[in-house]
Coordinates of C-alpha atoms in Angstrom, one line a residue:
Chain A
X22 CA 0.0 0.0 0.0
X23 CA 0.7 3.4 -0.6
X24 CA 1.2 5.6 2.1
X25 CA 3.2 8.6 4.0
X26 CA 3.3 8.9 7.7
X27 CA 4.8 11.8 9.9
X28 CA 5.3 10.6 13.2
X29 CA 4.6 13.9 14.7
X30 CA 1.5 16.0 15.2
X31 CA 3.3 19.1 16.7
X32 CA 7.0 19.9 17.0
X33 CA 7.9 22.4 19.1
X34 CA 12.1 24.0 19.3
X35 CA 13.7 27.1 20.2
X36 CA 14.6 29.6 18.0
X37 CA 18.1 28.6 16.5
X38 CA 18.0 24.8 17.6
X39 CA 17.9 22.2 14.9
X40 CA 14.8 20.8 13.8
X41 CA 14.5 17.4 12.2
X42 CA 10.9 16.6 10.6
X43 CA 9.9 13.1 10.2
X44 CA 8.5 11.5 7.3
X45 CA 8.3 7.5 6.2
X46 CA 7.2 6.2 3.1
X47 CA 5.6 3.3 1.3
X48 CA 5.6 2.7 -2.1
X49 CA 7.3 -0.4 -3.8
X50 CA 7.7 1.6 -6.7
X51 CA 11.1 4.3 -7.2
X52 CA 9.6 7.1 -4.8
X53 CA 9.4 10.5 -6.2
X54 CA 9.2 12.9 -3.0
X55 CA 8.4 16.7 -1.6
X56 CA 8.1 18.2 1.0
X57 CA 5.3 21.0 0.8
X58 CA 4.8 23.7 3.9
X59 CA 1.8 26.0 4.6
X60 CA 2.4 29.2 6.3
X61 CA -0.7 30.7 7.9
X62 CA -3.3 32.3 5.8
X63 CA -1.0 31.4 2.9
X64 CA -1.8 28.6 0.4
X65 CA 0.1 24.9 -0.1
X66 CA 3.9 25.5 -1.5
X67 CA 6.2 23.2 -2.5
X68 CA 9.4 23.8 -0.7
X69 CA 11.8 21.0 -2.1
X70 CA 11.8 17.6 -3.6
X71 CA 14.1 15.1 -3.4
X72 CA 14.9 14.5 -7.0
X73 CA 16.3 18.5 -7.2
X74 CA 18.9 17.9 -3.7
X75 CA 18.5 21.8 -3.5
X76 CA 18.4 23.6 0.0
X77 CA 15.5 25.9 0.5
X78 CA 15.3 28.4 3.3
X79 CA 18.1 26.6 4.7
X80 CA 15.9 23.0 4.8
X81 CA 17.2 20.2 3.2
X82 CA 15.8 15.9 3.2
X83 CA 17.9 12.9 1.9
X84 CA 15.9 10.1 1.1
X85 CA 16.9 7.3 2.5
X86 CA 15.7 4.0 0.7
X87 CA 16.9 1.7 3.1
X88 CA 15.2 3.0 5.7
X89 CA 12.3 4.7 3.5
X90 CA 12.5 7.6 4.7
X91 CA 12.7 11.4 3.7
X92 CA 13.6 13.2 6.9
X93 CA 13.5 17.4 6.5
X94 CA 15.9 19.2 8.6
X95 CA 17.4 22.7 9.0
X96 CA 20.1 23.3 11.7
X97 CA 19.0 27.0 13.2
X98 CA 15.3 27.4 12.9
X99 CA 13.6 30.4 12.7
X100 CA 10.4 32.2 13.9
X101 CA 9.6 31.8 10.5
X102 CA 9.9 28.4 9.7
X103 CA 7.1 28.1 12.0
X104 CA 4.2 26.6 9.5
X105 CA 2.3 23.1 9.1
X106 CA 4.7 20.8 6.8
X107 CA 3.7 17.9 5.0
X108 CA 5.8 14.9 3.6
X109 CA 4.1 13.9 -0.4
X110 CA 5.2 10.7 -2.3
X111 CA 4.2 11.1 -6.0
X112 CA 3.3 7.8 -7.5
X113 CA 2.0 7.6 -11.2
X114 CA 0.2 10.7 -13.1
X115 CA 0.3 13.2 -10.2
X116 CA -1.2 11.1 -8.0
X117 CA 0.4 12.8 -4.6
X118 CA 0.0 11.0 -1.2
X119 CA 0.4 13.5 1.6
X120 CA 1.2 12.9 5.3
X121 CA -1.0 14.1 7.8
X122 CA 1.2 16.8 8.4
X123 CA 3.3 18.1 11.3
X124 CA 2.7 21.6 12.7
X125 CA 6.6 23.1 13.7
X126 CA 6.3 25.7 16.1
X127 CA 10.0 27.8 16.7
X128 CA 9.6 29.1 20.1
X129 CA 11.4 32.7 20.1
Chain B
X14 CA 2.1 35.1 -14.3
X15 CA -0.6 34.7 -12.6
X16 CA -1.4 32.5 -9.5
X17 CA -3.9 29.0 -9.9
X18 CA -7.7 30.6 -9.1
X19 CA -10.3 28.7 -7.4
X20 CA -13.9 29.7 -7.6
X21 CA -15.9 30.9 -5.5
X22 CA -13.3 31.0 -2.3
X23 CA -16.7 30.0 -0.1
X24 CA -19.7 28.2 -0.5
X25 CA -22.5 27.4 2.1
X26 CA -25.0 24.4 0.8
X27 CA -27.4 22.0 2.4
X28 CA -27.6 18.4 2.6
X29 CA -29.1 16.6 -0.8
X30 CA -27.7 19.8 -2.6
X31 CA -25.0 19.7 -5.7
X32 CA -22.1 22.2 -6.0
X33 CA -20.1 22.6 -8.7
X34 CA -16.2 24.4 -7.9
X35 CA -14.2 26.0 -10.5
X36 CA -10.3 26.1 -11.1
X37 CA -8.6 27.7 -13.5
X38 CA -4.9 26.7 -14.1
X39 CA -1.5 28.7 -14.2
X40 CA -1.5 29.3 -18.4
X41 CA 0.7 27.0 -20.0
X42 CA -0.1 24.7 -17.3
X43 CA -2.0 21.4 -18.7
X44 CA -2.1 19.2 -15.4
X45 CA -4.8 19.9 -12.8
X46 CA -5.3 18.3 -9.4
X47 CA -7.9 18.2 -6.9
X48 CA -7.9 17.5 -2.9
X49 CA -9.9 17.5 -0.3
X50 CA -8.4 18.9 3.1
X51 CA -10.4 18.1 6.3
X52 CA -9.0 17.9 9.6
X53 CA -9.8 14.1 10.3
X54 CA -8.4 12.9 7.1
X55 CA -5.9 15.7 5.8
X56 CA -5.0 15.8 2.5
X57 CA -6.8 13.3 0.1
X58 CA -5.7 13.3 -3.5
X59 CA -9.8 13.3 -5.7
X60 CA -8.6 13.3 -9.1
X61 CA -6.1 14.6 -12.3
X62 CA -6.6 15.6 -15.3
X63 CA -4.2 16.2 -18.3
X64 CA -5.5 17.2 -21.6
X65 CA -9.4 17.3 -21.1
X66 CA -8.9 13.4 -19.9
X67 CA -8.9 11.8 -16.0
X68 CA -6.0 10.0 -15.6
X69 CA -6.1 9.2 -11.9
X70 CA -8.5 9.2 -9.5
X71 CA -8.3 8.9 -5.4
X72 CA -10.9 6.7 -3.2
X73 CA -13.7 8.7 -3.2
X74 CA -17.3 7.6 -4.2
X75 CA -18.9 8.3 -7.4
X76 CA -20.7 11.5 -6.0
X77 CA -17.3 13.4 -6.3
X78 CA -16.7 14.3 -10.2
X79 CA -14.6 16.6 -12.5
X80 CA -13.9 17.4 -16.1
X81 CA -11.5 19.0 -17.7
X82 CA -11.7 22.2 -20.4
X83 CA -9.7 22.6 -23.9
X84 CA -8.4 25.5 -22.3
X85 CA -7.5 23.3 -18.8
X86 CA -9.8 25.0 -16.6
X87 CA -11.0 22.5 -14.3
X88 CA -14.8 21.9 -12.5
X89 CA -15.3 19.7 -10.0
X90 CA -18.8 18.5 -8.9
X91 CA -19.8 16.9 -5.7
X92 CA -23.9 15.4 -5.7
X93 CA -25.7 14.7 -3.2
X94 CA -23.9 16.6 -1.0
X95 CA -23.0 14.7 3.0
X96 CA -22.3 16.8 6.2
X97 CA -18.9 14.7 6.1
X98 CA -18.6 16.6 2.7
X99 CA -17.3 19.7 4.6
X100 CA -13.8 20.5 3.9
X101 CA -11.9 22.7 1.9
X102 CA -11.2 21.8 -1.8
X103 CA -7.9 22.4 -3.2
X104 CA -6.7 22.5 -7.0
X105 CA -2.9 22.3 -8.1
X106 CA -1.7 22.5 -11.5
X107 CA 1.4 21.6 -13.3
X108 CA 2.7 21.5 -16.5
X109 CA 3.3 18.0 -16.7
X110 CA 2.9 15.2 -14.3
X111 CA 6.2 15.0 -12.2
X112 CA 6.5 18.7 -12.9
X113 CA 5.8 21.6 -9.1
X114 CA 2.4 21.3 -8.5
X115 CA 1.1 24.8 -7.7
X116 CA -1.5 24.9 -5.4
X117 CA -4.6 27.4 -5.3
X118 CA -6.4 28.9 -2.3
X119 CA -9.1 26.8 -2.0
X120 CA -12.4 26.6 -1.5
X121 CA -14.1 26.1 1.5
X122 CA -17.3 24.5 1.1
X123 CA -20.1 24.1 4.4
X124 CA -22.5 21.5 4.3
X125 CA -25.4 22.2 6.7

């Protein structure tokens, strides 16, 4: 089966402490992989996918298959990082699975 | 160039009621997308289309349907409209698939 989990509802750190978001996959097929964020009052935005290896606003995510996982971290968060964040698998045709999403919360 | 545009932003109905939601695409863009975002179940994927033509489709039931325009605007039409039916409706286009979705506002329809 097809499916995304995020392990964590609500993440909480202090303003310029790491922050490591959690996000497992399943899909037997070769995983294609975002992360999208949501800012309040703002709409859904991609902010980076796996297959591009960029660094956006300081986040990057390695995907590990062996563990099948795509974990987003940044090491200083910032007030404005806080936002909901959720971990999408693509499968076939734009057929995106989202996590249930994980609310980060950087504590000034 | 412009943003993906969801129509109308808000929509009160009643139970037993159709509603029809309107999308229109970034230009250029061919793929659209539709979820439905609740609270209980988060982000379900509903359906794609490329090119005036579904080519995937989530678990929902046959009440939820959507068609696609020559010029890729997108409508999506929910029958017989449920309480559970509450949520907010998101479109996202692309210009192909495996190509940024861009997502639009929303629309946040209210079943009474």
């Amino acid at each position: 089966a097809q499916r995304v989990t995020q392990p964590e509802k609500l993440l909480s750190v202090f303003k310029g402490a790491p922050v490591e978001l959690k996000c497992n996959y399943s899909y037997s097929g070769s995983p294609e992989l975002f992360w999208y964020v949501q800012y309040s009052r703002q709409r859904l935005q991609l902010l980076l996918r796996h297959i591009s290896r960029e660094s956006i606003k300081g986040f990057t995510a390695d995907l590990n298959k062996g563990e099948t996982s795509f974990h987003l971290k940044k090491p200083f968060a910032q007030e404005e990082d806080s936002a909901m964040y959720y971990c999408a698998l693509e499968t076939s045709y734009d057929k995106v699975i989202f996590g249930p999403g994980t609310s980060l919360s950087v504590i000034p | 160039k412009a943003g993906v545009t969801q129509t109308p932003r808000y929509l009160i109905k009643t139970r037993g009621q159709q509603v029809t939601l309107s999308c229109s695409p970034i230009s250029g863009h061919r793929s659209v997308s539709w979820y439905q975002q609740t609270p209980g179940q988060g982000l379900q994927f509903l359906f794609e289309y490329f090119s005036e033509t579904q080519r995937n489709k989530g678990n929902f039931p046959g009440r939820f349907s959507g068609r696609q325009f020559s010029n890729s605007r997108s409508e999506m039409n929910v029958s017989t409209l449920e309480l559970g039916d509450s949520a907010l409706y998101l479109c996202a286009s692309s210009l192909e698939a495996y190509y940024t979705q861009y997502f639009g506002p929303g629309t946040r329809l209210t079943v009474l």
